[in-house]
């Protein structure tokens, strides 16, 4: 699998989970705007089988380079972003839940789910979109959710794209993120307003907004229940030096963006 094939497969898997993203993508491209992605984000656990380095190995194999490290103390997450040598390809943002910082009950639940993963599963090129490899009850999902929305989401969906992010600078129709947000809301989409619709600022070199997650029906071992799936994000970047766009992330903004999966629509 080459990187274009993997990115295509990631997008296909993602719009199945979040059909609203495809609707918004079509609104942009209907105006002859070329939609370029800023980054694609994934969630994993810091378990030795699937930690960031293991999870991202397919991306490093396909030309991505590990860049900056981010820490989210309240949500108990660690993250890295990866950049490709081809700057038109999206950055990859991978976060991992720090299991040792949670209750022994959460740790043993997650460890037992991950026991279902074989070395063969993990070594496949499309592992990052291979979904859930275990049975999960809605009861366990809710127990996990009490401690960590992130743990519950990851246990329910497994390894899938969490969100795609449109690179707003490359869209020709919007002069700023506010204008884009107004356009999206006019077309009936709901934005995550946790911490304000726009996270970050021009001074911080990055502004981001996102839709709230799309609600999906998920098959649990004790029935089908509707839970939040994926959201669509929009990022506008500013120059850190003349002619050089800032390529990193702002932990404080990303912290609020993570909450886009707290509630769905
Ligand atoms: Ni993001």
mmCIF file with all atom_site columns, C-alpha atoms in Angstrom, residues 144-261:
data_model
loop_
_atom_site.group_PDB
_atom_site.id
_atom_site.type_symbol
_atom_site.label_atom_id
_atom_site.label_alt_id
_atom_site.label_comp_id
_atom_site.label_asym_id
_atom_site.label_entity_id
_atom_site.label_seq_id
_atom_site.pdbx_PDB_ins_code
_atom_site.Cartn_x
_atom_site.Cartn_y
_atom_site.Cartn_z
_atom_site.occupancy
_atom_site.B_iso_or_equiv
_atom_site.pdbx_formal_charge
_atom_site.auth_seq_id
_atom_site.auth_comp_id
_atom_site.auth_asym_id
_atom_site.auth_atom_id
_atom_site.pdbx_PDB_model_num
ATOM 1   C CA . UNK A 1 144 ? -15.175 3.478  30.756 1.00 0.00 ? 144 UNK A CA 1
ATOM 2   C CA . UNK A 1 145 ? -16.894 6.751  29.851 1.00 0.00 ? 145 UNK A CA 1
ATOM 3   C CA . UNK A 1 146 ? -17.234 7.687  33.528 1.00 0.00 ? 146 UNK A CA 1
ATOM 4   C CA . UNK A 1 147 ? -13.429 7.830  33.752 1.00 0.00 ? 147 UNK A CA 1
ATOM 5   C CA . UNK A 1 148 ? -12.453 8.778  30.216 1.00 0.00 ? 148 UNK A CA 1
ATOM 6   C CA . UNK A 1 149 ? -14.546 9.659  27.181 1.00 0.00 ? 149 UNK A CA 1
ATOM 7   C CA . UNK A 1 150 ? -11.414 8.926  25.144 1.00 0.00 ? 150 UNK A CA 1
ATOM 8   C CA . UNK A 1 151 ? -11.098 5.358  26.507 1.00 0.00 ? 151 UNK A CA 1
ATOM 9   C CA . UNK A 1 152 ? -14.789 4.714  25.840 1.00 0.00 ? 152 UNK A CA 1
ATOM 10  C CA . UNK A 1 153 ? -14.627 6.056  22.258 1.00 0.00 ? 153 UNK A CA 1
ATOM 11  C CA . UNK A 1 154 ? -11.532 4.013  21.457 1.00 0.00 ? 154 UNK A CA 1
ATOM 12  C CA . UNK A 1 155 ? -13.000 0.842  22.978 1.00 0.00 ? 155 UNK A CA 1
ATOM 13  C CA . UNK A 1 156 ? -16.239 1.256  21.017 1.00 0.00 ? 156 UNK A CA 1
ATOM 14  C CA . UNK A 1 157 ? -14.724 2.101  17.625 1.00 0.00 ? 157 UNK A CA 1
ATOM 15  C CA . UNK A 1 158 ? -11.275 0.544  17.838 1.00 0.00 ? 158 UNK A CA 1
ATOM 16  C CA . UNK A 1 159 ? -8.651  1.850  15.459 1.00 0.00 ? 159 UNK A CA 1
ATOM 17  C CA . UNK A 1 160 ? -10.298 4.300  13.063 1.00 0.00 ? 160 UNK A CA 1
ATOM 18  C CA . UNK A 1 161 ? -9.736  7.902  12.037 1.00 0.00 ? 161 UNK A CA 1
ATOM 19  C CA . UNK A 1 162 ? -10.939 10.247 14.782 1.00 0.00 ? 162 UNK A CA 1
ATOM 20  C CA . UNK A 1 163 ? -11.076 13.301 12.514 1.00 0.00 ? 163 UNK A CA 1
ATOM 21  C CA . UNK A 1 164 ? -9.917  14.792 9.244  1.00 0.00 ? 164 UNK A CA 1
ATOM 22  C CA . UNK A 1 165 ? -9.018  18.482 9.264  1.00 0.00 ? 165 UNK A CA 1
ATOM 23  C CA . UNK A 1 166 ? -9.422  20.860 6.337  1.00 0.00 ? 166 UNK A CA 1
ATOM 24  C CA . UNK A 1 167 ? -6.515  23.231 5.692  1.00 0.00 ? 167 UNK A CA 1
ATOM 25  C CA . UNK A 1 168 ? -8.448  26.524 5.577  1.00 0.00 ? 168 UNK A CA 1
ATOM 26  C CA . UNK A 1 169 ? -5.555  28.516 4.034  1.00 0.00 ? 169 UNK A CA 1
ATOM 27  C CA . UNK A 1 170 ? -5.937  26.476 0.831  1.00 0.00 ? 170 UNK A CA 1
ATOM 28  C CA . UNK A 1 171 ? -9.663  27.279 0.458  1.00 0.00 ? 171 UNK A CA 1
ATOM 29  C CA . UNK A 1 172 ? -10.195 30.285 -1.778 1.00 0.00 ? 172 UNK A CA 1
ATOM 30  C CA . UNK A 1 173 ? -13.659 31.388 -0.655 1.00 0.00 ? 173 UNK A CA 1
ATOM 31  C CA . UNK A 1 174 ? -13.104 32.242 3.002  1.00 0.00 ? 174 UNK A CA 1
ATOM 32  C CA . UNK A 1 175 ? -10.928 35.082 4.223  1.00 0.00 ? 175 UNK A CA 1
ATOM 33  C CA . UNK A 1 176 ? -10.996 33.827 7.802  1.00 0.00 ? 176 UNK A CA 1
ATOM 34  C CA . UNK A 1 177 ? -12.159 30.960 9.995  1.00 0.00 ? 177 UNK A CA 1
ATOM 35  C CA . UNK A 1 178 ? -15.133 32.957 11.295 1.00 0.00 ? 178 UNK A CA 1
ATOM 36  C CA . UNK A 1 179 ? -16.485 33.220 7.748  1.00 0.00 ? 179 UNK A CA 1
ATOM 37  C CA . UNK A 1 180 ? -16.064 29.486 7.217  1.00 0.00 ? 180 UNK A CA 1
ATOM 38  C CA . UNK A 1 181 ? -17.854 28.744 10.510 1.00 0.00 ? 181 UNK A CA 1
ATOM 39  C CA . UNK A 1 182 ? -20.778 30.967 9.481  1.00 0.00 ? 182 UNK A CA 1
ATOM 40  C CA . UNK A 1 183 ? -21.006 29.136 6.119  1.00 0.00 ? 183 UNK A CA 1
ATOM 41  C CA . UNK A 1 184 ? -21.014 25.719 7.795  1.00 0.00 ? 184 UNK A CA 1
ATOM 42  C CA . UNK A 1 185 ? -23.680 26.722 10.324 1.00 0.00 ? 185 UNK A CA 1
ATOM 43  C CA . UNK A 1 186 ? -25.820 28.276 7.550  1.00 0.00 ? 186 UNK A CA 1
ATOM 44  C CA . UNK A 1 187 ? -25.848 24.805 5.957  1.00 0.00 ? 187 UNK A CA 1
ATOM 45  C CA . UNK A 1 188 ? -27.181 23.252 9.176  1.00 0.00 ? 188 UNK A CA 1
ATOM 46  C CA . UNK A 1 189 ? -24.052 21.861 10.791 1.00 0.00 ? 189 UNK A CA 1
ATOM 47  C CA . UNK A 1 190 ? -23.365 22.246 14.500 1.00 0.00 ? 190 UNK A CA 1
ATOM 48  C CA . UNK A 1 191 ? -19.980 23.425 15.769 1.00 0.00 ? 191 UNK A CA 1
ATOM 49  C CA . UNK A 1 192 ? -18.327 22.385 19.010 1.00 0.00 ? 192 UNK A CA 1
ATOM 50  C CA . UNK A 1 193 ? -18.450 25.513 21.194 1.00 0.00 ? 193 UNK A CA 1
ATOM 51  C CA . UNK A 1 194 ? -16.546 24.090 24.165 1.00 0.00 ? 194 UNK A CA 1
ATOM 52  C CA . UNK A 1 195 ? -14.002 26.848 24.857 1.00 0.00 ? 195 UNK A CA 1
ATOM 53  C CA . UNK A 1 196 ? -15.604 29.010 22.097 1.00 0.00 ? 196 UNK A CA 1
ATOM 54  C CA . UNK A 1 197 ? -16.135 28.065 18.458 1.00 0.00 ? 197 UNK A CA 1
ATOM 55  C CA . UNK A 1 198 ? -12.614 29.162 17.508 1.00 0.00 ? 198 UNK A CA 1
ATOM 56  C CA . UNK A 1 199 ? -9.768  27.665 19.508 1.00 0.00 ? 199 UNK A CA 1
ATOM 57  C CA . UNK A 1 200 ? -6.422  29.476 19.368 1.00 0.00 ? 200 UNK A CA 1
ATOM 58  C CA . UNK A 1 201 ? -5.603  32.792 17.683 1.00 0.00 ? 201 UNK A CA 1
ATOM 59  C CA . UNK A 1 202 ? -3.470  34.433 15.003 1.00 0.00 ? 202 UNK A CA 1
ATOM 60  C CA . UNK A 1 203 ? -0.967  35.284 17.776 1.00 0.00 ? 203 UNK A CA 1
ATOM 61  C CA . UNK A 1 204 ? -0.788  31.593 18.702 1.00 0.00 ? 204 UNK A CA 1
ATOM 62  C CA . UNK A 1 205 ? -0.245  30.939 14.926 1.00 0.00 ? 205 UNK A CA 1
ATOM 63  C CA . UNK A 1 206 ? -3.125  28.444 14.709 1.00 0.00 ? 206 UNK A CA 1
ATOM 64  C CA . UNK A 1 207 ? -6.913  28.765 14.773 1.00 0.00 ? 207 UNK A CA 1
ATOM 65  C CA . UNK A 1 208 ? -9.142  25.679 14.808 1.00 0.00 ? 208 UNK A CA 1
ATOM 66  C CA . UNK A 1 209 ? -12.845 24.901 14.855 1.00 0.00 ? 209 UNK A CA 1
ATOM 67  C CA . UNK A 1 210 ? -14.750 21.653 14.506 1.00 0.00 ? 210 UNK A CA 1
ATOM 68  C CA . UNK A 1 211 ? -18.210 20.187 14.115 1.00 0.00 ? 211 UNK A CA 1
ATOM 69  C CA . UNK A 1 212 ? -19.652 18.123 16.957 1.00 0.00 ? 212 UNK A CA 1
ATOM 70  C CA . UNK A 1 213 ? -19.337 14.391 16.342 1.00 0.00 ? 213 UNK A CA 1
ATOM 71  C CA . UNK A 1 214 ? -21.874 12.558 14.193 1.00 0.00 ? 214 UNK A CA 1
ATOM 72  C CA . UNK A 1 215 ? -23.942 10.026 16.152 1.00 0.00 ? 215 UNK A CA 1
ATOM 73  C CA . UNK A 1 216 ? -23.598 6.451  14.886 1.00 0.00 ? 216 UNK A CA 1
ATOM 74  C CA . UNK A 1 217 ? -25.459 3.280  15.746 1.00 0.00 ? 217 UNK A CA 1
ATOM 75  C CA . UNK A 1 218 ? -22.909 0.891  17.178 1.00 0.00 ? 218 UNK A CA 1
ATOM 76  C CA . UNK A 1 219 ? -23.375 -2.842 17.702 1.00 0.00 ? 219 UNK A CA 1
ATOM 77  C CA . UNK A 1 220 ? -22.540 -3.756 21.306 1.00 0.00 ? 220 UNK A CA 1
ATOM 78  C CA . UNK A 1 221 ? -22.761 -7.274 22.761 1.00 0.00 ? 221 UNK A CA 1
ATOM 79  C CA . UNK A 1 222 ? -25.971 -6.228 24.570 1.00 0.00 ? 222 UNK A CA 1
ATOM 80  C CA . UNK A 1 223 ? -27.653 -4.300 21.763 1.00 0.00 ? 223 UNK A CA 1
ATOM 81  C CA . UNK A 1 224 ? -27.320 -1.446 19.279 1.00 0.00 ? 224 UNK A CA 1
ATOM 82  C CA . UNK A 1 225 ? -26.833 2.014  20.782 1.00 0.00 ? 225 UNK A CA 1
ATOM 83  C CA . UNK A 1 226 ? -26.264 5.438  19.296 1.00 0.00 ? 226 UNK A CA 1
ATOM 84  C CA . UNK A 1 227 ? -23.015 7.064  20.392 1.00 0.00 ? 227 UNK A CA 1
ATOM 85  C CA . UNK A 1 228 ? -20.809 9.939  19.105 1.00 0.00 ? 228 UNK A CA 1
ATOM 86  C CA . UNK A 1 229 ? -18.413 8.937  16.314 1.00 0.00 ? 229 UNK A CA 1
ATOM 87  C CA . UNK A 1 230 ? -16.180 11.364 14.406 1.00 0.00 ? 230 UNK A CA 1
ATOM 88  C CA . UNK A 1 231 ? -16.064 15.101 13.800 1.00 0.00 ? 231 UNK A CA 1
ATOM 89  C CA . UNK A 1 232 ? -14.685 17.341 11.023 1.00 0.00 ? 232 UNK A CA 1
ATOM 90  C CA . UNK A 1 233 ? -12.117 19.983 11.863 1.00 0.00 ? 233 UNK A CA 1
ATOM 91  C CA . UNK A 1 234 ? -10.936 23.212 10.194 1.00 0.00 ? 234 UNK A CA 1
ATOM 92  C CA . UNK A 1 235 ? -7.499  24.730 10.743 1.00 0.00 ? 235 UNK A CA 1
ATOM 93  C CA . UNK A 1 236 ? -6.077  28.070 9.702  1.00 0.00 ? 236 UNK A CA 1
ATOM 94  C CA . UNK A 1 237 ? -2.321  28.532 10.078 1.00 0.00 ? 237 UNK A CA 1
ATOM 95  C CA . UNK A 1 238 ? -0.238  31.707 10.374 1.00 0.00 ? 238 UNK A CA 1
ATOM 96  C CA . UNK A 1 239 ? 3.391   32.467 9.554  1.00 0.00 ? 239 UNK A CA 1
ATOM 97  C CA . UNK A 1 240 ? 5.980   31.884 12.281 1.00 0.00 ? 240 UNK A CA 1
ATOM 98  C CA . UNK A 1 241 ? 8.548   33.683 10.101 1.00 0.00 ? 241 UNK A CA 1
ATOM 99  C CA . UNK A 1 242 ? 8.102   35.452 6.734  1.00 0.00 ? 242 UNK A CA 1
ATOM 100 C CA . UNK A 1 243 ? 6.969   32.819 4.249  1.00 0.00 ? 243 UNK A CA 1
ATOM 101 C CA . UNK A 1 244 ? 7.001   30.010 6.838  1.00 0.00 ? 244 UNK A CA 1
ATOM 102 C CA . UNK A 1 245 ? 3.675   28.653 8.097  1.00 0.00 ? 245 UNK A CA 1
ATOM 103 C CA . UNK A 1 246 ? 3.584   27.295 11.656 1.00 0.00 ? 246 UNK A CA 1
ATOM 104 C CA . UNK A 1 247 ? 3.206   23.500 11.389 1.00 0.00 ? 247 UNK A CA 1
ATOM 105 C CA . UNK A 1 248 ? 2.763   22.496 15.045 1.00 0.00 ? 248 UNK A CA 1
ATOM 106 C CA . UNK A 1 249 ? -0.237  22.233 17.359 1.00 0.00 ? 249 UNK A CA 1
ATOM 107 C CA . UNK A 1 250 ? -1.352  24.142 20.454 1.00 0.00 ? 250 UNK A CA 1
ATOM 108 C CA . UNK A 1 251 ? -2.076  21.780 23.346 1.00 0.00 ? 251 UNK A CA 1
ATOM 109 C CA . UNK A 1 252 ? -4.542  24.177 25.007 1.00 0.00 ? 252 UNK A CA 1
ATOM 110 C CA . UNK A 1 253 ? -6.657  24.344 21.817 1.00 0.00 ? 253 UNK A CA 1
ATOM 111 C CA . UNK A 1 254 ? -6.428  20.629 21.066 1.00 0.00 ? 254 UNK A CA 1
ATOM 112 C CA . UNK A 1 255 ? -7.589  19.899 24.613 1.00 0.00 ? 255 UNK A CA 1
ATOM 113 C CA . UNK A 1 256 ? -10.965 21.518 23.845 1.00 0.00 ? 256 UNK A CA 1
ATOM 114 C CA . UNK A 1 257 ? -11.110 19.995 20.346 1.00 0.00 ? 257 UNK A CA 1
ATOM 115 C CA . UNK A 1 258 ? -10.906 16.510 21.932 1.00 0.00 ? 258 UNK A CA 1
ATOM 116 C CA . UNK A 1 259 ? -14.292 17.318 23.524 1.00 0.00 ? 259 UNK A CA 1
ATOM 117 C CA . UNK A 1 260 ? -15.968 17.277 20.094 1.00 0.00 ? 260 UNK A CA 1
ATOM 118 C CA . UNK A 1 261 ? -16.770 13.603 20.735 1.00 0.00 ? 261 UNK A CA 1
#
